[in-house]
PDB file of C-alpha atoms and ligand atoms in Angstrom:
ATOM      1  CA  MET A 542     -74.984  -5.744  24.669  1.00 74.00           C
ATOM      2  CA  SER A 543     -76.843  -9.079  25.278  1.00 93.00           C
ATOM      3  CA  ARG A 544     -74.794 -11.807  25.522  1.00 97.00           C
ATOM      4  CA  THR A 545     -75.083 -14.917  23.533  1.00 98.00           C
ATOM      5  CA  VAL A 546     -75.167 -18.615  25.843  1.00 98.00           C
ATOM      6  CA  TYR A 547     -75.099 -21.831  25.581  1.00 98.00           C
ATOM      7  CA  VAL A 548     -77.906 -23.924  27.191  1.00 98.00           C
ATOM      8  CA  ASN A 549     -78.692 -27.374  26.652  1.00 98.00           C
ATOM      9  CA  GLY A 550     -77.684 -27.488  23.103  1.00 97.00           C
ATOM     10  CA  GLU A 551     -79.095 -23.818  22.645  1.00 98.00           C
ATOM     11  CA  TYR A 552     -77.295 -20.876  21.863  1.00 98.00           C
ATOM     12  CA  LEU A 553     -79.623 -18.117  22.962  1.00 98.00           C
ATOM     13  CA  PRO A 554     -79.611 -14.635  23.806  1.00 98.00           C
ATOM     14  CA  GLU A 555     -78.866 -14.318  27.930  1.00 98.00           C
ATOM     15  CA  GLY A 556     -82.780 -12.976  28.256  1.00 97.00           C
ATOM     16  CA  GLU A 557     -84.314 -16.139  26.767  1.00 97.00           C
ATOM     17  CA  ALA A 558     -81.972 -18.666  28.516  1.00 97.00           C
ATOM     18  CA  LYS A 559     -83.927 -20.920  31.016  1.00 97.00           C
ATOM     19  CA  VAL A 560     -83.391 -23.400  33.752  1.00 97.00           C
ATOM     20  CA  SER A 561     -86.233 -25.149  35.265  1.00 97.00           C
ATOM     21  CA  ILE A 562     -86.824 -24.251  39.315  1.00 97.00           C
ATOM     22  CA  PHE A 563     -86.489 -27.908  39.727  1.00 97.00           C
ATOM     23  CA  ASP A 564     -83.013 -27.937  38.841  1.00 98.00           C
ATOM     24  CA  ARG A 565     -80.531 -29.846  41.234  1.00 98.00           C
ATOM     25  CA  GLY A 566     -77.810 -27.556  40.544  1.00 98.00           C
ATOM     26  CA  PHE A 567     -80.517 -24.550  42.303  1.00 98.00           C
ATOM     27  CA  LEU A 568     -82.078 -26.909  44.731  1.00 98.00           C
ATOM     28  CA  PHE A 569     -78.809 -29.005  45.864  1.00 98.00           C
ATOM     29  CA  ALA A 570     -76.000 -27.215  44.302  1.00 98.00           C
ATOM     30  CA  ASP A 571     -75.809 -30.634  42.640  1.00 98.00           C
ATOM     31  CA  GLY A 572     -73.095 -29.236  40.196  1.00 98.00           C
ATOM     32  CA  VAL A 573     -69.827 -29.012  38.489  1.00 98.00           C
ATOM     33  CA  TYR A 574     -68.233 -26.020  37.182  1.00 98.00           C
ATOM     34  CA  GLU A 575     -65.359 -25.015  35.410  1.00 98.00           C
ATOM     35  CA  VAL A 576     -64.203 -21.569  34.266  1.00 98.00           C
ATOM     36  CA  THR A 577     -61.367 -21.144  31.377  1.00 98.00           C
ATOM     37  CA  SER A 578     -59.598 -17.757  30.562  1.00 98.00           C
ATOM     38  CA  VAL A 579     -59.506 -16.400  27.025  1.00 98.00           C
ATOM     39  CA  LEU A 580     -56.479 -14.571  26.233  1.00 98.00           C
ATOM     40  CA  ASP A 581     -56.362 -13.131  22.640  1.00 97.00           C
ATOM     41  CA  GLY A 582     -59.405 -14.932  21.584  1.00 98.00           C
ATOM     42  CA  LYS A 583     -57.754 -18.172  22.536  1.00 98.00           C
ATOM     43  CA  LEU A 584     -58.398 -20.700  25.284  1.00 98.00           C
ATOM     44  CA  ILE A 585     -55.705 -21.184  27.954  1.00 98.00           C
ATOM     45  CA  ASP A 586     -55.680 -24.816  29.069  1.00 97.00           C
ATOM     46  CA  PHE A 587     -59.039 -26.215  27.724  1.00 98.00           C
ATOM     47  CA  ALA A 588     -57.448 -29.700  27.919  1.00 98.00           C
ATOM     48  CA  GLY A 589     -56.794 -29.719  31.583  1.00 98.00           C
ATOM     49  CA  HIS A 590     -60.211 -27.969  32.391  1.00 98.00           C
ATOM     50  CA  ALA A 591     -61.822 -30.846  30.374  1.00 98.00           C
ATOM     51  CA  LYS A 592     -59.941 -33.466  32.256  1.00 98.00           C
ATOM     52  CA  ARG A 593     -60.826 -31.971  35.483  1.00 98.00           C
ATOM     53  CA  LEU A 594     -64.502 -31.643  34.402  1.00 98.00           C
ATOM     54  CA  ALA A 595     -64.759 -35.194  33.457  1.00 98.00           C
ATOM     55  CA  ARG A 596     -62.985 -35.841  36.921  1.00 98.00           C
ATOM     56  CA  SER A 597     -65.815 -33.912  39.009  1.00 98.00           C
ATOM     57  CA  LEU A 598     -68.151 -35.735  37.166  1.00 98.00           C
ATOM     58  CA  GLY A 599     -67.126 -39.171  37.670  1.00 98.00           C
ATOM     59  CA  GLU A 600     -66.832 -38.465  41.348  1.00 98.00           C
ATOM     60  CA  LEU A 601     -70.226 -37.493  41.749  1.00 98.00           C
ATOM     61  CA  ASP A 602     -71.762 -39.961  39.360  1.00 97.00           C
ATOM     62  CA  MET A 603     -72.864 -37.837  37.348  1.00 97.00           C
ATOM     63  CA  ARG A 604     -73.381 -38.119  33.344  1.00 95.00           C
ATOM     64  CA  ASN A 605     -71.376 -35.805  30.960  1.00 96.00           C
ATOM     65  CA  PRO A 606     -73.840 -34.724  28.226  1.00 96.00           C
ATOM     66  CA  ILE A 607     -71.150 -33.630  25.992  1.00 97.00           C
ATOM     67  CA  SER A 608     -67.956 -35.107  24.063  1.00 97.00           C
ATOM     68  CA  THR A 609     -64.770 -33.027  24.622  1.00 98.00           C
ATOM     69  CA  ASP A 610     -64.879 -32.275  21.036  1.00 98.00           C
ATOM     70  CA  ASP A 611     -68.115 -30.603  21.243  1.00 98.00           C
ATOM     71  CA  LEU A 612     -67.425 -28.791  24.342  1.00 98.00           C
ATOM     72  CA  LEU A 613     -64.548 -27.096  22.242  1.00 98.00           C
ATOM     73  CA  GLU A 614     -66.641 -26.136  19.926  1.00 98.00           C
ATOM     74  CA  VAL A 615     -69.163 -24.759  22.220  1.00 98.00           C
ATOM     75  CA  HIS A 616     -66.203 -22.875  23.812  1.00 98.00           C
ATOM     76  CA  ARG A 617     -65.274 -21.407  20.311  1.00 98.00           C
ATOM     77  CA  GLU A 618     -68.296 -20.485  19.020  1.00 98.00           C
ATOM     78  CA  LEU A 619     -68.887 -18.463  22.273  1.00 98.00           C
ATOM     79  CA  VAL A 620     -66.062 -16.579  22.265  1.00 98.00           C
ATOM     80  CA  ARG A 621     -66.378 -15.809  18.468  1.00 98.00           C
ATOM     81  CA  THR A 622     -69.872 -14.799  18.512  1.00 98.00           C
ATOM     82  CA  ASN A 623     -69.581 -12.737  21.624  1.00 98.00           C
ATOM     83  CA  ASP A 624     -66.209 -11.216  20.258  1.00 98.00           C
ATOM     84  CA  ILE A 625     -64.041 -12.241  23.499  1.00 98.00           C
ATOM     85  CA  THR A 626     -60.268 -11.078  22.819  1.00 98.00           C
ATOM     86  CA  ASP A 627     -59.688 -11.144  27.040  1.00 98.00           C
ATOM     87  CA  GLY A 628     -62.002 -12.664  29.693  1.00 98.00           C
ATOM     88  CA  VAL A 629     -62.924 -16.295  30.847  1.00 98.00           C
ATOM     89  CA  ILE A 630     -65.952 -18.869  29.547  1.00 98.00           C
ATOM     90  CA  TYR A 631     -68.053 -20.443  32.651  1.00 98.00           C
ATOM     91  CA  LEU A 632     -69.529 -23.555  32.333  1.00 98.00           C
ATOM     92  CA  GLN A 633     -71.935 -25.386  34.689  1.00 98.00           C
ATOM     93  CA  ILE A 634     -72.960 -28.847  34.247  1.00 98.00           C
ATOM     94  CA  THR A 635     -75.827 -29.950  37.024  1.00 98.00           C
ATOM     95  CA  ARG A 636     -77.604 -33.474  38.029  1.00 98.00           C
ATOM     96  CA  GLY A 637     -80.601 -31.721  35.907  1.00 98.00           C
ATOM     97  CA  ALA A 638     -84.347 -31.202  36.742  1.00 97.00           C
ATOM     98  CA  ALA A 639     -86.182 -34.338  38.302  1.00 93.00           C
ATOM     99  CA  SER A 640     -89.912 -33.676  38.288  1.00 92.00           C
ATOM    100  CA  ASP A 641     -89.852 -32.941  41.965  1.00 95.00           C
ATOM    101  CA  ARG A 642     -87.188 -32.002  44.865  1.00 97.00           C
ATOM    102  CA  ASP A 643     -86.262 -35.209  46.278  1.00 97.00           C
ATOM    103  CA  PHE A 644     -82.824 -36.031  48.343  1.00 97.00           C
ATOM    104  CA  ALA A 645     -82.171 -39.161  45.772  1.00 97.00           C
ATOM    105  CA  PHE A 646     -80.588 -38.736  42.350  1.00 97.00           C
ATOM    106  CA  PRO A 647     -83.058 -38.986  39.760  1.00 96.00           C
ATOM    107  CA  ALA A 648     -83.459 -41.559  37.295  1.00 92.00           C
ATOM    108  CA  ASP A 649     -80.636 -42.107  34.330  1.00 89.00           C
ATOM    109  CA  ASP A 650     -83.234 -40.925  31.954  1.00 90.00           C
ATOM    110  CA  VAL A 651     -83.397 -36.908  33.573  1.00 96.00           C
ATOM    111  CA  GLU A 652     -80.497 -35.169  31.422  1.00 97.00           C
ATOM    112  CA  PRO A 653     -77.935 -33.203  32.878  1.00 98.00           C
ATOM    113  CA  THR A 654     -78.070 -29.572  32.369  1.00 98.00           C
ATOM    114  CA  ILE A 655     -75.302 -27.876  30.761  1.00 98.00           C
ATOM    115  CA  VAL A 656     -74.933 -23.870  30.681  1.00 98.00           C
ATOM    116  CA  LEU A 657     -72.173 -21.890  29.657  1.00 98.00           C
ATOM    117  CA  PHE A 658     -71.550 -18.352  29.235  1.00 98.00           C
ATOM    118  CA  THR A 659     -68.656 -15.624  28.997  1.00 98.00           C
ATOM    119  CA  GLN A 660     -67.552 -12.904  30.706  1.00 98.00           C
ATOM    120  CA  SER A 661     -65.565 -10.163  28.595  1.00 98.00           C
ATOM    121  CA  LYS A 662     -62.510  -9.060  30.721  1.00 97.00           C
ATOM    122  CA  PRO A 663     -60.276  -6.756  28.460  1.00 97.00           C
ATOM    123  CA  GLY A 664     -56.889  -6.690  29.223  1.00 95.00           C
ATOM    124  CA  LEU A 665     -57.273  -9.464  31.650  1.00 97.00           C
ATOM    125  CA  ALA A 666     -53.366 -10.368  31.860  1.00 97.00           C
ATOM    126  CA  ASP A 667     -52.345  -6.570  32.260  1.00 96.00           C
ATOM    127  CA  SER A 668     -54.408  -6.429  35.629  1.00 93.00           C
ATOM    128  CA  PRO A 669     -52.847  -3.300  37.690  1.00 96.00           C
ATOM    129  CA  THR A 670     -53.489  -5.504  40.831  1.00 97.00           C
ATOM    130  CA  ALA A 671     -51.087  -7.958  39.974  1.00 97.00           C
ATOM    131  CA  LYS A 672     -48.288  -5.024  39.728  1.00 97.00           C
ATOM    132  CA  VAL A 673     -49.125  -4.219  43.618  1.00 98.00           C
ATOM    133  CA  GLY A 674     -50.039  -7.691  44.993  1.00 98.00           C
ATOM    134  CA  ILE A 675     -53.425  -8.124  47.008  1.00 98.00           C
ATOM    135  CA  LYS A 676     -53.919  -8.335  50.871  1.00 98.00           C
ATOM    136  CA  VAL A 677     -55.281 -11.745  52.418  1.00 98.00           C
ATOM    137  CA  ILE A 678     -56.866 -12.112  55.620  1.00 98.00           C
ATOM    138  CA  SER A 679     -57.197 -15.949  57.321  1.00 98.00           C
ATOM    139  CA  ILE A 680     -60.415 -17.503  58.145  1.00 98.00           C
ATOM    140  CA  ALA A 681     -61.311 -21.056  59.104  1.00 98.00           C
ATOM    141  CA  ASP A 682     -61.892 -23.524  56.358  1.00 98.00           C
ATOM    142  CA  GLU A 683     -65.393 -24.255  56.855  1.00 98.00           C
ATOM    143  CA  ARG A 684     -66.084 -25.773  53.578  1.00 98.00           C
ATOM    144  CA  TRP A 685     -67.491 -29.535  53.173  1.00 98.00           C
ATOM    145  CA  GLY A 686     -64.520 -32.403  52.825  1.00 97.00           C
ATOM    146  CA  ARG A 687     -64.354 -33.031  49.046  1.00 98.00           C
ATOM    147  CA  ARG A 688     -62.949 -29.585  47.769  1.00 98.00           C
ATOM    148  CA  ASP A 689     -60.769 -31.629  44.967  1.00 98.00           C
ATOM    149  CA  ILE A 690     -64.267 -31.876  43.491  1.00 98.00           C
ATOM    150  CA  LYS A 691     -65.537 -28.630  41.785  1.00 98.00           C
ATOM    151  CA  THR A 692     -68.756 -28.215  42.992  1.00 98.00           C
ATOM    152  CA  VAL A 693     -71.244 -25.271  42.428  1.00 98.00           C
ATOM    153  CA  GLN A 694     -71.598 -25.195  46.668  1.00 98.00           C
ATOM    154  CA  LEU A 695     -69.257 -21.535  46.670  1.00 98.00           C
ATOM    155  CA  LEU A 696     -71.541 -19.812  49.705  1.00 98.00           C
ATOM    156  CA  TYR A 697     -68.417 -20.140  52.068  1.00 98.00           C
ATOM    157  CA  PRO A 698     -65.949 -19.052  49.775  1.00 98.00           C
ATOM    158  CA  SER A 699     -68.315 -16.173  48.648  1.00 98.00           C
ATOM    159  CA  MET A 700     -68.658 -15.496  52.570  1.00 98.00           C
ATOM    160  CA  GLY A 701     -64.969 -15.700  52.994  1.00 98.00           C
ATOM    161  CA  LYS A 702     -64.541 -13.027  50.000  1.00 98.00           C
ATOM    162  CA  MET A 703     -66.811 -10.406  51.950  1.00 98.00           C
ATOM    163  CA  MET A 704     -65.227 -11.385  55.297  1.00 98.00           C
ATOM    164  CA  ALA A 705     -61.824 -10.293  53.452  1.00 98.00           C
ATOM    165  CA  MET A 706     -63.777  -7.154  51.654  1.00 98.00           C
ATOM    166  CA  ALA A 707     -65.167  -6.198  55.322  1.00 98.00           C
ATOM    167  CA  ALA A 708     -61.635  -6.083  56.693  1.00 98.00           C
ATOM    168  CA  GLY A 709     -60.299  -3.938  53.824  1.00 98.00           C
ATOM    169  CA  CYS A 710     -58.882  -7.010  52.191  1.00 98.00           C
ATOM    170  CA  ASP A 711     -58.993  -8.487  48.870  1.00 98.00           C
ATOM    171  CA  ASP A 712     -58.910 -12.381  49.681  1.00 98.00           C
ATOM    172  CA  ALA A 713     -59.137 -15.136  52.425  1.00 98.00           C
ATOM    173  CA  TRP A 714     -56.897 -18.051  52.991  1.00 98.00           C
ATOM    174  CA  MET A 715     -58.685 -21.101  54.428  1.00 98.00           C
ATOM    175  CA  ILE A 716     -57.316 -22.487  57.671  1.00 98.00           C
ATOM    176  CA  GLU A 717     -57.737 -26.388  58.879  1.00 98.00           C
ATOM    177  CA  ASP A 718     -56.001 -28.040  61.752  1.00 98.00           C
ATOM    178  CA  GLY A 719     -53.639 -25.207  61.880  1.00 97.00           C
ATOM    179  CA  ALA A 720     -52.722 -25.311  57.896  1.00 98.00           C
ATOM    180  CA  VAL A 721     -53.186 -22.998  55.210  1.00 98.00           C
ATOM    181  CA  THR A 722     -55.752 -24.857  52.719  1.00 98.00           C
ATOM    182  CA  GLU A 723     -56.123 -22.638  49.982  1.00 98.00           C
ATOM    183  CA  GLY A 724     -57.616 -19.026  48.972  1.00 98.00           C
ATOM    184  CA  THR A 725     -61.510 -18.352  48.218  1.00 98.00           C
ATOM    185  CA  SER A 726     -61.114 -19.053  44.778  1.00 98.00           C
ATOM    186  CA  ASN A 727     -57.364 -19.837  44.152  1.00 98.00           C
ATOM    187  CA  ASN A 728     -54.291 -21.941  45.397  1.00 98.00           C
ATOM    188  CA  ALA A 729     -52.156 -20.503  48.015  1.00 98.00           C
ATOM    189  CA  TYR A 730     -48.060 -20.934  47.944  1.00 98.00           C
ATOM    190  CA  ILE A 731     -45.181 -18.878  49.873  1.00 98.00           C
ATOM    191  CA  VAL A 732     -41.454 -18.783  49.088  1.00 98.00           C
ATOM    192  CA  LYS A 733     -38.949 -19.225  51.562  1.00 98.00           C
ATOM    193  CA  GLY A 734     -35.344 -18.271  49.999  1.00 96.00           C
ATOM    194  CA  ASP A 735     -35.218 -20.035  46.699  1.00 94.00           C
ATOM    195  CA  THR A 736     -38.233 -22.729  47.454  1.00 98.00           C
ATOM    196  CA  ILE A 737     -41.860 -22.257  46.540  1.00 98.00           C
ATOM    197  CA  ILE A 738     -43.996 -23.980  49.202  1.00 98.00           C
ATOM    198  CA  THR A 739     -47.683 -24.770  48.679  1.00 98.00           C
ATOM    199  CA  ARG A 740     -49.848 -27.950  49.644  1.00 98.00           C
ATOM    200  CA  HIS A 741     -49.866 -31.359  48.493  1.00 98.00           C
ATOM    201  CA  LEU A 742     -53.005 -32.451  46.379  1.00 98.00           C
ATOM    202  CA  GLY A 743     -55.613 -34.136  48.285  1.00 98.00           C
ATOM    203  CA  HIS A 744     -59.506 -33.916  49.039  1.00 98.00           C
ATOM    204  CA  GLU A 745     -59.054 -30.791  51.154  1.00 98.00           C
ATOM    205  CA  ILE A 746     -57.946 -28.619  47.955  1.00 98.00           C
ATOM    206  CA  LEU A 747     -58.865 -28.348  44.415  1.00 98.00           C
ATOM    207  CA  HIS A 748     -56.110 -29.301  42.248  1.00 98.00           C
ATOM    208  CA  GLY A 749     -55.967 -26.450  40.070  1.00 98.00           C
ATOM    209  CA  ILE A 750     -55.234 -26.333  36.705  1.00 98.00           C
ATOM    210  CA  THR A 751     -52.960 -22.955  37.102  1.00 98.00           C
ATOM    211  CA  ARG A 752     -50.943 -25.026  39.966  1.00 98.00           C
ATOM    212  CA  ALA A 753     -50.279 -27.940  37.845  1.00 98.00           C
ATOM    213  CA  ALA A 754     -48.751 -25.576  34.931  1.00 98.00           C
ATOM    214  CA  VAL A 755     -47.382 -23.212  37.526  1.00 98.00           C
ATOM    215  CA  LEU A 756     -45.454 -25.811  39.476  1.00 98.00           C
ATOM    216  CA  ARG A 757     -44.178 -27.644  35.839  1.00 97.00           C
ATOM    217  CA  PHE A 758     -42.600 -24.630  34.853  1.00 97.00           C
ATOM    218  CA  ALA A 759     -41.290 -23.537  37.974  1.00 97.00           C
ATOM    219  CA  ARG A 760     -39.827 -27.036  37.983  1.00 97.00           C
ATOM    220  CA  GLU A 761     -38.621 -26.657  34.337  1.00 95.00           C
ATOM    221  CA  ALA A 762     -37.041 -23.323  35.277  1.00 94.00           C
ATOM    222  CA  GLN A 763     -34.947 -25.344  38.087  1.00 95.00           C
ATOM    223  CA  MET A 764     -36.867 -23.599  40.775  1.00 96.00           C
ATOM    224  CA  LYS A 765     -37.272 -25.831  44.028  1.00 97.00           C
ATOM    225  CA  VAL A 766     -41.048 -26.895  45.338  1.00 98.00           C
ATOM    226  CA  GLU A 767     -42.452 -28.113  48.513  1.00 98.00           C
ATOM    227  CA  GLU A 768     -45.429 -29.510  48.097  1.00 98.00           C
ATOM    228  CA  ARG A 769     -46.160 -29.701  52.042  1.00 98.00           C
ATOM    229  CA  PRO A 770     -48.941 -27.716  54.778  1.00 98.00           C
ATOM    230  CA  PHE A 771     -47.714 -24.429  55.658  1.00 98.00           C
ATOM    231  CA  THR A 772     -49.244 -22.633  58.478  1.00 98.00           C
ATOM    232  CA  ILE A 773     -49.958 -18.645  58.763  1.00 97.00           C
ATOM    233  CA  ASP A 774     -47.260 -18.057  60.952  1.00 97.00           C
ATOM    234  CA  GLU A 775     -44.848 -19.560  58.506  1.00 98.00           C
ATOM    235  CA  ALA A 776     -46.714 -17.533  55.816  1.00 98.00           C
ATOM    236  CA  LYS A 777     -46.137 -14.331  57.800  1.00 97.00           C
ATOM    237  CA  ALA A 778     -42.349 -14.862  57.854  1.00 97.00           C
ATOM    238  CA  ALA A 779     -42.212 -15.849  54.020  1.00 98.00           C
ATOM    239  CA  ASP A 780     -40.234 -13.966  51.762  1.00 98.00           C
ATOM    240  CA  GLU A 781     -42.807 -13.898  49.179  1.00 98.00           C
ATOM    241  CA  ALA A 782     -46.460 -15.356  48.544  1.00 98.00           C
ATOM    242  CA  PHE A 783     -48.779 -15.605  45.896  1.00 98.00           C
ATOM    243  CA  THR A 784     -51.783 -17.320  44.535  1.00 98.00           C
ATOM    244  CA  THR A 785     -52.738 -18.794  41.182  1.00 98.00           C
ATOM    245  CA  SER A 786     -56.338 -19.484  39.394  1.00 98.00           C
ATOM    246  CA  ALA A 787     -57.155 -19.685  36.009  1.00 97.00           C
ATOM    247  CA  SER A 788     -58.847 -16.074  36.277  1.00 96.00           C
ATOM    248  CA  ALA A 789     -56.164 -14.269  37.929  1.00 98.00           C
ATOM    249  CA  PHE A 790     -52.975 -16.605  36.870  1.00 98.00           C
ATOM    250  CA  VAL A 791     -50.594 -16.011  39.554  1.00 98.00           C
ATOM    251  CA  MET A 792     -51.371 -13.149  41.719  1.00 98.00           C
ATOM    252  CA  PRO A 793     -48.645 -11.721  44.622  1.00 98.00           C
ATOM    253  CA  VAL A 794     -50.063 -11.360  47.782  1.00 98.00           C
ATOM    254  CA  VAL A 795     -48.006  -8.623  50.298  1.00 98.00           C
ATOM    255  CA  GLU A 796     -49.809  -8.477  53.257  1.00 98.00           C
ATOM    256  CA  LEU A 797     -51.484 -11.414  55.711  1.00 98.00           C
ATOM    257  CA  ASP A 798     -53.458 -10.740  58.484  1.00 98.00           C
ATOM    258  CA  GLY A 799     -51.901  -7.184  58.947  1.00 97.00           C
ATOM    259  CA  ALA A 800     -48.518  -8.836  58.379  1.00 98.00           C
ATOM    260  CA  VAL A 801     -46.333  -7.384  55.682  1.00 98.00           C
ATOM    261  CA  ILE A 802     -44.754 -10.286  53.438  1.00 98.00           C
ATOM    262  CA  GLY A 803     -41.389  -9.888  52.284  1.00 96.00           C
ATOM    263  CA  THR A 804     -40.912  -6.038  51.109  1.00 96.00           C
ATOM    264  CA  GLY A 805     -44.621  -5.210  50.864  1.00 97.00           C
ATOM    265  CA  LYS A 806     -44.428  -5.281  46.989  1.00 98.00           C
ATOM    266  CA  PRO A 807     -44.580  -8.367  44.306  1.00 98.00           C
ATOM    267  CA  GLY A 808     -41.683 -10.670  44.906  1.00 97.00           C
ATOM    268  CA  PRO A 809     -39.630 -11.703  42.420  1.00 97.00           C
ATOM    269  CA  ILE A 810     -40.422 -15.303  42.235  1.00 98.00           C
ATOM    270  CA  ALA A 811     -44.197 -14.433  41.756  1.00 98.00           C
ATOM    271  CA  THR A 812     -43.473 -12.271  39.410  1.00 98.00           C
ATOM    272  CA  ARG A 813     -41.377 -14.251  37.191  1.00 97.00           C
ATOM    273  CA  LEU A 814     -43.528 -17.255  37.140  1.00 98.00           C
ATOM    274  CA  ARG A 815     -46.223 -14.904  36.319  1.00 98.00           C
ATOM    275  CA  GLU A 816     -44.326 -13.942  32.919  1.00 97.00           C
ATOM    276  CA  ILE A 817     -43.558 -17.113  32.497  1.00 97.00           C
ATOM    277  CA  TYR A 818     -47.343 -18.942  32.701  1.00 98.00           C
ATOM    278  CA  LEU A 819     -48.545 -16.333  30.812  1.00 98.00           C
ATOM    279  CA  GLU A 820     -45.738 -16.904  28.038  1.00 97.00           C
ATOM    280  CA  GLU A 821     -46.192 -20.370  27.758  1.00 97.00           C
ATOM    281  CA  SER A 822     -49.979 -20.617  28.295  1.00 96.00           C
ATOM    282  CA  ARG A 823     -49.958 -18.466  25.313  1.00 96.00           C
ATOM    283  CA  LYS A 824     -47.998 -20.178  22.906  1.00 96.00           C
ATOM    284  CA  VAL A 825     -50.261 -23.225  23.678  1.00 95.00           C
ATOM    285  CA  ALA A 826     -53.703 -21.799  23.801  1.00 96.00           C
ATOM    286  CA  ILE A 827     -55.808 -23.023  21.430  1.00 97.00           C
TER     287      ILE A 827
HETATM  288  N1  PMP B1047     -58.770 -23.447  44.620  1.00 96.48           N
HETATM  289  C1  PMP B1047     -60.854 -23.133  44.813  1.00 96.48           C
HETATM  290  C2  PMP B1047     -61.032 -23.038  45.762  1.00 96.48           C
HETATM  291  C3  PMP B1047     -60.957 -22.136  43.464  1.00 96.48           C
HETATM  292  O1  PMP B1047     -62.118 -21.813  43.480  1.00 96.48           O
HETATM  293  C4  PMP B1047     -60.060 -22.138  42.568  1.00 96.48           C
HETATM  294  C5  PMP B1047     -60.778 -21.700  40.986  1.00 96.48           C
HETATM  295  N2  PMP B1047     -61.539 -21.940  40.547  1.00 96.48           N
HETATM  296  C6  PMP B1047     -58.861 -22.645  42.226  1.00 96.48           C
HETATM  297  C7  PMP B1047     -58.099 -23.074  43.666  1.00 96.48           C
HETATM  298  C8  PMP B1047     -57.700 -22.418  41.588  1.00 96.48           C
HETATM  299  O2  PMP B1047     -58.232 -23.587  39.986  1.00 96.48           O
HETATM  300  P1  PMP B1047     -57.790 -23.247  38.954  1.00 96.48           P
HETATM  301  O3  PMP B1047     -56.204 -22.691  38.512  1.00 96.48           O
HETATM  302  O4  PMP B1047     -58.170 -24.573  37.795  1.00 96.48           O
HETATM  303  O5  PMP B1047     -58.875 -22.128  38.105  1.00 96.48           O
END
């Protein structure tokens, strides 16, 4: 069935939606994006995603073509027209299409391009994978230095995912200066004893919306949290490991570079955090 998508102010059948070949998202990866989950037809942490979108645009001196209220309405309209119960909404804003290819940013009168589309994922929160956990390899982090800006330059993460799959695993954790930065499309955590350890915020990682919520819930539940870099050796010797992202929530990691983590099954802290995150997020979904 053809989806209805949103492009530059219009709702269109997916086959009729078009973007210029001169679009800077296409030519220069000059664009930012967000992915917001939908559970039971409601948006999870829309406010967090809208806030990070504004920050990403600001860091790149890119104009925001839509107000937060209108953006919410577009999300809701797409959920309605595409009859999404569980899934995600992808949003991308680029610096638009100048009349030619030029490294210099175009003049202010060039309108940014905005595209949103839905991806239906029935039963998203009941993922069978979360019950067994995922296997991860480590790879060098060869991305650019401003990973805190959620740009559409996803070639290296995409290659990382392929490297993981070629190794019979599910994902890759990236290493820089001896420490784990994050997963290809998620934030990375280990648990040692009763302490949850995850890299501190900075330019080196994306400031995950799920990360912020999970750490808040962990602290509210009196769990100990340390925000600092950790090594792969530390991770291999950890009691548990997991990742967080808007579309996979809290995902246990049970193997790292062939080493079994903890018991080789999703650990109690990751499992509990997943439950709390889903329960609390559903309560305040809009
Ligand atoms: N790090 C990277 C590199 C990501 O691509 C993502 C997901 N977009 C995340 C972390 C997790 O962020 P969020 O919880 O906001 O989805």
